[in-house]
Structures are given as structure tokens and as C-alpha cells.
């Protein structure tokens, strides 16, 4: 059986900071709490009894830092960044305060994004190529676990590629989802948005 873990990077803002929309155009590092989340993820994966087949991240620093912690704890080397795991581009909302994004787009548009992955106006998502990349990844054969460290905007397309939408597609920072693929190619969602 093949297992795929879709992992969201750790925090990039301290809890006291105002929330902002951070996407592909803003390459910021983890903050202290984000490093702590990465270490918890790393400890959890190191304690599991399955062989890691591959460990990839998006090209963004926050994802690479999270993946590096997992690599150090598990002893599995980083297999390099995959561009299709990169975060989406929030267009005019990139790096803007969440209140300002809400005022521009409205709650309905943000809910449609969170629940159905319908991108708000002027966001650059490239949904078709993301869906294709996830489908191609899932179609690969093999045993063991694939660990893919990414961002919230990219992670949601994994479920959509499999026709497994949830009521809420979001992954919290420092959380992961797990999928199992058997030898026939049948996929089962084991869990989503779980923090160790």
C-alpha cells in the first residue's frame, strides 16, 4: 500500500500578528512557533513505522524549512522541491491584511474558496495544471510513504483531484492529511487537518 501525506508548513506569523494573505509571491520564513510545529511534525513522522519513499516540498522557504526538520528527524533526505506544490498567487490580495481582503472580496467568495476551491476574482490559481499534477502523482505505483510539504492553497487540490471534497478544504499550519492508495489504485482519505 502507498501512503501519501500532504503536510502544511508551520506558522509564518506569531499569534499576535494581524493575519495576512501570503501566497507564492511572498517567500517568508517560519517564525518560532512555526519551527515548533515543524519539530512536532518531524517527531511524529520519525516515530511512525513505515518506510518513507520520498520527501518533497514546495520551493517556498517556509515549506523547505518544515521539510528540512522532517528530513533531519527521520533520516530521509530531501528529494527536492516540486514547483506544482507551490502556493497560489493571491494577486491584488497578496500580503494584504485579512480584513482588507474580506472587504474587497466578500465572505461568499472566501467561503467558496475554502469549501469548493473556487478562486476569488484576480487570484492566479491555475487549477487545471494543479489537478493534473496531483492526479499524475497519485497514479504512480509503488510502496511506502510520500511526504509532500506544501501550502494551504496548493493542498486543497489533492482532494479535488481525487473527487474527495470536504466541507472545508483547509489545512491548518503544522497539520497534515493522509491518503492511502491500494494496488488497484483505489484511494481512501484516512484523515485531514490533523496536528501531531
PDB file of C-alpha atoms in Angstrom:
ATOM      1  CA  UNK A   1       0.000   0.000   0.000  1.00  0.00           C
ATOM      2  CA  UNK A   2       1.109   3.511  -0.775  1.00  0.00           C
ATOM      3  CA  UNK A   3       0.524   6.306   1.707  1.00  0.00           C
ATOM      4  CA  UNK A   4       0.602   9.975   0.826  1.00  0.00           C
ATOM      5  CA  UNK A   5       0.926  12.628   3.494  1.00  0.00           C
ATOM      6  CA  UNK A   6       0.071  16.177   2.495  1.00  0.00           C
ATOM      7  CA  UNK A   7       1.694  18.448   5.055  1.00  0.00           C
ATOM      8  CA  UNK A   8       1.207  22.166   5.540  1.00  0.00           C
ATOM      9  CA  UNK A   9       4.214  24.184   6.629  1.00  0.00           C
ATOM     10  CA  UNK A  10       4.411  25.765  10.080  1.00  0.00           C
ATOM     11  CA  UNK A  11       3.405  29.276  11.152  1.00  0.00           C
ATOM     12  CA  UNK A  12       4.826  32.265   9.363  1.00  0.00           C
ATOM     13  CA  UNK A  13       3.257  34.785  11.766  1.00  0.00           C
ATOM     14  CA  UNK A  14       3.196  34.943  15.534  1.00  0.00           C
ATOM     15  CA  UNK A  15      -0.266  34.726  17.092  1.00  0.00           C
ATOM     16  CA  UNK A  16      -0.165  38.420  17.993  1.00  0.00           C
ATOM     17  CA  UNK A  17       0.323  39.485  14.367  1.00  0.00           C
ATOM     18  CA  UNK A  18      -2.531  40.569  12.130  1.00  0.00           C
ATOM     19  CA  UNK A  19      -3.455  37.835   9.653  1.00  0.00           C
ATOM     20  CA  UNK A  20      -2.437  38.481   6.046  1.00  0.00           C
ATOM     21  CA  UNK A  21      -2.880  36.576   2.771  1.00  0.00           C
ATOM     22  CA  UNK A  22       0.539  35.150   1.980  1.00  0.00           C
ATOM     23  CA  UNK A  23       0.999  33.298  -1.278  1.00  0.00           C
ATOM     24  CA  UNK A  24       3.605  32.378  -3.846  1.00  0.00           C
ATOM     25  CA  UNK A  25       4.901  35.929  -4.233  1.00  0.00           C
ATOM     26  CA  UNK A  26       5.832  36.312  -0.551  1.00  0.00           C
ATOM     27  CA  UNK A  27       8.649  33.973   0.445  1.00  0.00           C
ATOM     28  CA  UNK A  28       8.893  34.339   4.208  1.00  0.00           C
ATOM     29  CA  UNK A  29      10.451  32.024   6.816  1.00  0.00           C
ATOM     30  CA  UNK A  30       8.857  30.199   9.695  1.00  0.00           C
ATOM     31  CA  UNK A  31       8.584  32.094  12.972  1.00  0.00           C
ATOM     32  CA  UNK A  32       9.444  30.473  16.321  1.00  0.00           C
ATOM     33  CA  UNK A  33       6.013  28.851  16.666  1.00  0.00           C
ATOM     34  CA  UNK A  34       6.312  27.592  13.080  1.00  0.00           C
ATOM     35  CA  UNK A  35       9.629  25.940  13.846  1.00  0.00           C
ATOM     36  CA  UNK A  36       7.988  24.317  16.891  1.00  0.00           C
ATOM     37  CA  UNK A  37       5.195  22.992  14.650  1.00  0.00           C
ATOM     38  CA  UNK A  38       7.782  21.667  12.194  1.00  0.00           C
ATOM     39  CA  UNK A  39       9.567  19.901  15.041  1.00  0.00           C
ATOM     40  CA  UNK A  40       6.294  18.298  16.212  1.00  0.00           C
ATOM     41  CA  UNK A  41       5.619  17.090  12.670  1.00  0.00           C
ATOM     42  CA  UNK A  42       9.182  15.800  12.433  1.00  0.00           C
ATOM     43  CA  UNK A  43       8.905  13.897  15.718  1.00  0.00           C
ATOM     44  CA  UNK A  44       5.586  12.371  14.662  1.00  0.00           C
ATOM     45  CA  UNK A  45       6.916  11.155  11.308  1.00  0.00           C
ATOM     46  CA  UNK A  46      10.122   9.859  12.922  1.00  0.00           C
ATOM     47  CA  UNK A  47       8.028   7.764  15.322  1.00  0.00           C
ATOM     48  CA  UNK A  48       5.976   6.090  12.571  1.00  0.00           C
ATOM     49  CA  UNK A  49       6.620   2.557  11.390  1.00  0.00           C
ATOM     50  CA  UNK A  50       6.536   2.985   7.633  1.00  0.00           C
ATOM     51  CA  UNK A  51       9.269   3.498   5.050  1.00  0.00           C
ATOM     52  CA  UNK A  52       9.466   6.976   3.591  1.00  0.00           C
ATOM     53  CA  UNK A  53       9.712   6.704  -0.148  1.00  0.00           C
ATOM     54  CA  UNK A  54      10.015  10.396  -0.985  1.00  0.00           C
ATOM     55  CA  UNK A  55      10.092  13.731   0.839  1.00  0.00           C
ATOM     56  CA  UNK A  56       9.373  16.791  -1.295  1.00  0.00           C
ATOM     57  CA  UNK A  57       8.394  20.367  -0.571  1.00  0.00           C
ATOM     58  CA  UNK A  58       7.270  23.400  -2.471  1.00  0.00           C
ATOM     59  CA  UNK A  59      10.031  25.851  -3.468  1.00  0.00           C
ATOM     60  CA  UNK A  60       8.987  28.328  -0.746  1.00  0.00           C
ATOM     61  CA  UNK A  61      11.270  28.772   2.258  1.00  0.00           C
ATOM     62  CA  UNK A  62       8.530  28.038   4.814  1.00  0.00           C
ATOM     63  CA  UNK A  63       7.829  24.652   3.209  1.00  0.00           C
ATOM     64  CA  UNK A  64      11.519  23.845   2.772  1.00  0.00           C
ATOM     65  CA  UNK A  65      12.204  24.646   6.436  1.00  0.00           C
ATOM     66  CA  UNK A  66       9.364  22.366   7.539  1.00  0.00           C
ATOM     67  CA  UNK A  67      10.555  19.578   5.234  1.00  0.00           C
ATOM     68  CA  UNK A  68      14.137  20.004   6.461  1.00  0.00           C
ATOM     69  CA  UNK A  69      13.017  19.389  10.053  1.00  0.00           C
ATOM     70  CA  UNK A  70      11.243  16.197   8.951  1.00  0.00           C
ATOM     71  CA  UNK A  71      14.308  15.098   6.988  1.00  0.00           C
ATOM     72  CA  UNK A  72      16.586  15.642   9.989  1.00  0.00           C
ATOM     73  CA  UNK A  73      14.326  13.679  12.337  1.00  0.00           C
ATOM     74  CA  UNK A  74      13.582  10.771  10.006  1.00  0.00           C
ATOM     75  CA  UNK A  75      16.979  10.464   8.362  1.00  0.00           C
ATOM     76  CA  UNK A  76      15.358  10.591   4.926  1.00  0.00           C
ATOM     77  CA  UNK A  77      16.987  13.172   2.651  1.00  0.00           C
ATOM     78  CA  UNK A  78      15.023  15.912   0.961  1.00  0.00           C
ATOM     79  CA  UNK A  79      14.208  14.852  -2.579  1.00  0.00           C
ATOM     80  CA  UNK A  80      13.988  18.424  -3.844  1.00  0.00           C
ATOM     81  CA  UNK A  81      11.222  20.957  -4.351  1.00  0.00           C
ATOM     82  CA  UNK A  82       8.322  20.340  -6.731  1.00  0.00           C
ATOM     83  CA  UNK A  83       7.041  23.524  -8.426  1.00  0.00           C
ATOM     84  CA  UNK A  84       3.427  22.317  -8.526  1.00  0.00           C
ATOM     85  CA  UNK A  85       3.381  22.222  -4.716  1.00  0.00           C
ATOM     86  CA  UNK A  86       3.919  25.991  -4.673  1.00  0.00           C
ATOM     87  CA  UNK A  87       1.324  28.228  -3.067  1.00  0.00           C
ATOM     88  CA  UNK A  88      -1.166  30.087  -5.228  1.00  0.00           C
ATOM     89  CA  UNK A  89      -0.822  33.770  -6.185  1.00  0.00           C
ATOM     90  CA  UNK A  90      -3.327  35.961  -4.375  1.00  0.00           C
ATOM     91  CA  UNK A  91      -2.998  38.710  -6.980  1.00  0.00           C
ATOM     92  CA  UNK A  92      -4.036  42.101  -5.548  1.00  0.00           C
ATOM     93  CA  UNK A  93      -4.677  40.469  -2.163  1.00  0.00           C
ATOM     94  CA  UNK A  94      -1.106  39.190  -1.784  1.00  0.00           C
ATOM     95  CA  UNK A  95       0.399  40.189   1.566  1.00  0.00           C
ATOM     96  CA  UNK A  96      -2.705  42.222   2.434  1.00  0.00           C
ATOM     97  CA  UNK A  97      -4.413  42.173   5.846  1.00  0.00           C
ATOM     98  CA  UNK A  98      -7.217  39.615   6.030  1.00  0.00           C
ATOM     99  CA  UNK A  99      -9.759  42.321   6.898  1.00  0.00           C
ATOM    100  CA  UNK A 100      -8.870  44.193   3.713  1.00  0.00           C
ATOM    101  CA  UNK A 101      -9.145  41.001   1.626  1.00  0.00           C
ATOM    102  CA  UNK A 102     -12.547  40.281   3.147  1.00  0.00           C
ATOM    103  CA  UNK A 103     -13.712  43.829   2.416  1.00  0.00           C
ATOM    104  CA  UNK A 104     -12.608  43.577  -1.225  1.00  0.00           C
ATOM    105  CA  UNK A 105     -13.922  40.096  -1.966  1.00  0.00           C
ATOM    106  CA  UNK A 106     -16.747  39.478   0.490  1.00  0.00           C
ATOM    107  CA  UNK A 107     -17.343  36.443   2.702  1.00  0.00           C
ATOM    108  CA  UNK A 108     -19.134  34.485  -0.014  1.00  0.00           C
ATOM    109  CA  UNK A 109     -16.053  34.496  -2.271  1.00  0.00           C
ATOM    110  CA  UNK A 110     -13.760  33.385   0.566  1.00  0.00           C
ATOM    111  CA  UNK A 111     -16.187  30.646   1.619  1.00  0.00           C
ATOM    112  CA  UNK A 112     -16.356  29.402  -1.981  1.00  0.00           C
ATOM    113  CA  UNK A 113     -12.561  29.195  -1.974  1.00  0.00           C
ATOM    114  CA  UNK A 114     -12.393  27.364   1.361  1.00  0.00           C
ATOM    115  CA  UNK A 115     -15.175  24.901   0.611  1.00  0.00           C
ATOM    116  CA  UNK A 116     -15.027  24.409  -3.167  1.00  0.00           C
ATOM    117  CA  UNK A 117     -11.632  25.805  -4.299  1.00  0.00           C
ATOM    118  CA  UNK A 118     -13.349  28.371  -6.493  1.00  0.00           C
ATOM    119  CA  UNK A 119     -10.729  31.128  -6.737  1.00  0.00           C
ATOM    120  CA  UNK A 120     -11.757  34.695  -5.982  1.00  0.00           C
ATOM    121  CA  UNK A 121     -11.543  37.315  -8.677  1.00  0.00           C
ATOM    122  CA  UNK A 122      -7.976  38.184  -9.763  1.00  0.00           C
ATOM    123  CA  UNK A 123      -6.282  35.298  -7.918  1.00  0.00           C
ATOM    124  CA  UNK A 124      -3.949  33.225 -10.094  1.00  0.00           C
ATOM    125  CA  UNK A 125      -4.535  29.589  -9.261  1.00  0.00           C
ATOM    126  CA  UNK A 126      -4.051  27.535 -12.458  1.00  0.00           C
ATOM    127  CA  UNK A 127      -6.417  24.884 -11.150  1.00  0.00           C
ATOM    128  CA  UNK A 128      -6.208  22.606 -14.190  1.00  0.00           C
ATOM    129  CA  UNK A 129      -2.445  22.169 -14.078  1.00  0.00           C
ATOM    130  CA  UNK A 130      -2.585  21.644 -10.291  1.00  0.00           C
ATOM    131  CA  UNK A 131      -5.257  18.983 -10.647  1.00  0.00           C
ATOM    132  CA  UNK A 132      -3.266  17.273 -13.394  1.00  0.00           C
ATOM    133  CA  UNK A 133      -0.076  17.273 -11.283  1.00  0.00           C
ATOM    134  CA  UNK A 134      -1.877  15.738  -8.293  1.00  0.00           C
ATOM    135  CA  UNK A 135      -3.567  13.108 -10.490  1.00  0.00           C
ATOM    136  CA  UNK A 136      -0.223  12.181 -12.042  1.00  0.00           C
ATOM    137  CA  UNK A 137       1.329  11.858  -8.587  1.00  0.00           C
ATOM    138  CA  UNK A 138      -1.488   9.636  -7.349  1.00  0.00           C
ATOM    139  CA  UNK A 139      -1.241   7.435 -10.466  1.00  0.00           C
ATOM    140  CA  UNK A 140       2.368   6.454  -9.718  1.00  0.00           C
ATOM    141  CA  UNK A 141       2.968   2.940  -8.477  1.00  0.00           C
ATOM    142  CA  UNK A 142       4.996   1.838  -5.505  1.00  0.00           C
ATOM    143  CA  UNK A 143       5.012   1.110  -1.803  1.00  0.00           C
ATOM    144  CA  UNK A 144       5.869   3.284   1.178  1.00  0.00           C
ATOM    145  CA  UNK A 145       5.021   6.834   2.128  1.00  0.00           C
ATOM    146  CA  UNK A 146       5.311  10.041   0.142  1.00  0.00           C
ATOM    147  CA  UNK A 147       5.608  13.185   2.284  1.00  0.00           C
ATOM    148  CA  UNK A 148       4.680  16.365   0.432  1.00  0.00           C
ATOM    149  CA  UNK A 149       5.148  19.665   2.287  1.00  0.00           C
ATOM    150  CA  UNK A 150       3.145  22.466   0.769  1.00  0.00           C
ATOM    151  CA  UNK A 151       0.827  25.378   1.484  1.00  0.00           C
ATOM    152  CA  UNK A 152      -2.883  25.579   2.083  1.00  0.00           C
ATOM    153  CA  UNK A 153      -3.792  26.857  -1.387  1.00  0.00           C
ATOM    154  CA  UNK A 154      -1.996  24.003  -3.135  1.00  0.00           C
ATOM    155  CA  UNK A 155      -3.006  21.219  -0.731  1.00  0.00           C
ATOM    156  CA  UNK A 156      -6.731  21.532  -1.365  1.00  0.00           C
ATOM    157  CA  UNK A 157      -6.309  20.417  -4.973  1.00  0.00           C
ATOM    158  CA  UNK A 158      -5.180  16.970  -3.829  1.00  0.00           C
ATOM    159  CA  UNK A 159      -8.661  16.196  -2.532  1.00  0.00           C
ATOM    160  CA  UNK A 160     -10.331  17.716  -5.567  1.00  0.00           C
ATOM    161  CA  UNK A 161      -8.120  15.688  -7.916  1.00  0.00           C
ATOM    162  CA  UNK A 162      -9.458  12.540  -6.259  1.00  0.00           C
ATOM    163  CA  UNK A 163     -13.054  13.741  -6.142  1.00  0.00           C
ATOM    164  CA  UNK A 164     -12.852  13.843  -2.337  1.00  0.00           C
ATOM    165  CA  UNK A 165     -14.060  17.332  -1.407  1.00  0.00           C
ATOM    166  CA  UNK A 166     -14.617  18.056   2.260  1.00  0.00           C
ATOM    167  CA  UNK A 167     -16.836  20.667   3.816  1.00  0.00           C
ATOM    168  CA  UNK A 168     -13.667  22.625   4.471  1.00  0.00           C
ATOM    169  CA  UNK A 169     -10.616  22.045   2.292  1.00  0.00           C
ATOM    170  CA  UNK A 170      -8.224  23.996   4.507  1.00  0.00           C
ATOM    171  CA  UNK A 171      -5.214  22.552   6.268  1.00  0.00           C
ATOM    172  CA  UNK A 172      -4.088  24.484   9.337  1.00  0.00           C
ATOM    173  CA  UNK A 173      -0.415  25.342   9.689  1.00  0.00           C
ATOM    174  CA  UNK A 174       1.522  22.391  11.075  1.00  0.00           C
ATOM    175  CA  UNK A 175      -1.248  19.951  10.108  1.00  0.00           C
ATOM    176  CA  UNK A 176      -1.387  17.098   7.620  1.00  0.00           C
ATOM    177  CA  UNK A 177      -3.731  14.869   5.690  1.00  0.00           C
ATOM    178  CA  UNK A 178      -3.205  11.210   4.850  1.00  0.00           C
ATOM    179  CA  UNK A 179      -4.361   9.229   1.832  1.00  0.00           C
ATOM    180  CA  UNK A 180      -3.926   5.502   1.203  1.00  0.00           C
ATOM    181  CA  UNK A 181      -3.737   4.035  -2.295  1.00  0.00           C
ATOM    182  CA  UNK A 182      -4.039   0.277  -2.714  1.00  0.00           C
ATOM    183  CA  UNK A 183      -2.627  -1.873  -5.523  1.00  0.00           C
ATOM    184  CA  UNK A 184      -5.775  -1.367  -7.630  1.00  0.00           C
ATOM    185  CA  UNK A 185      -5.390   2.424  -7.455  1.00  0.00           C
ATOM    186  CA  UNK A 186      -8.353   2.893  -5.123  1.00  0.00           C
ATOM    187  CA  UNK A 187      -7.771   5.858  -2.819  1.00  0.00           C
ATOM    188  CA  UNK A 188      -9.066   6.340   0.695  1.00  0.00           C
ATOM    189  CA  UNK A 189      -8.895   9.505   2.771  1.00  0.00           C
ATOM    190  CA  UNK A 190      -7.585   8.432   6.178  1.00  0.00           C
ATOM    191  CA  UNK A 191      -7.550  11.848   7.869  1.00  0.00           C
ATOM    192  CA  UNK A 192      -7.379  15.546   7.105  1.00  0.00           C
ATOM    193  CA  UNK A 193      -6.211  18.598   9.033  1.00  0.00           C
ATOM    194  CA  UNK A 194      -4.592  16.638  11.856  1.00  0.00           C
ATOM    195  CA  UNK A 195      -1.890  18.162  14.015  1.00  0.00           C
ATOM    196  CA  UNK A 196       0.527  15.950  15.917  1.00  0.00           C
TER     197      UNK A 196
END
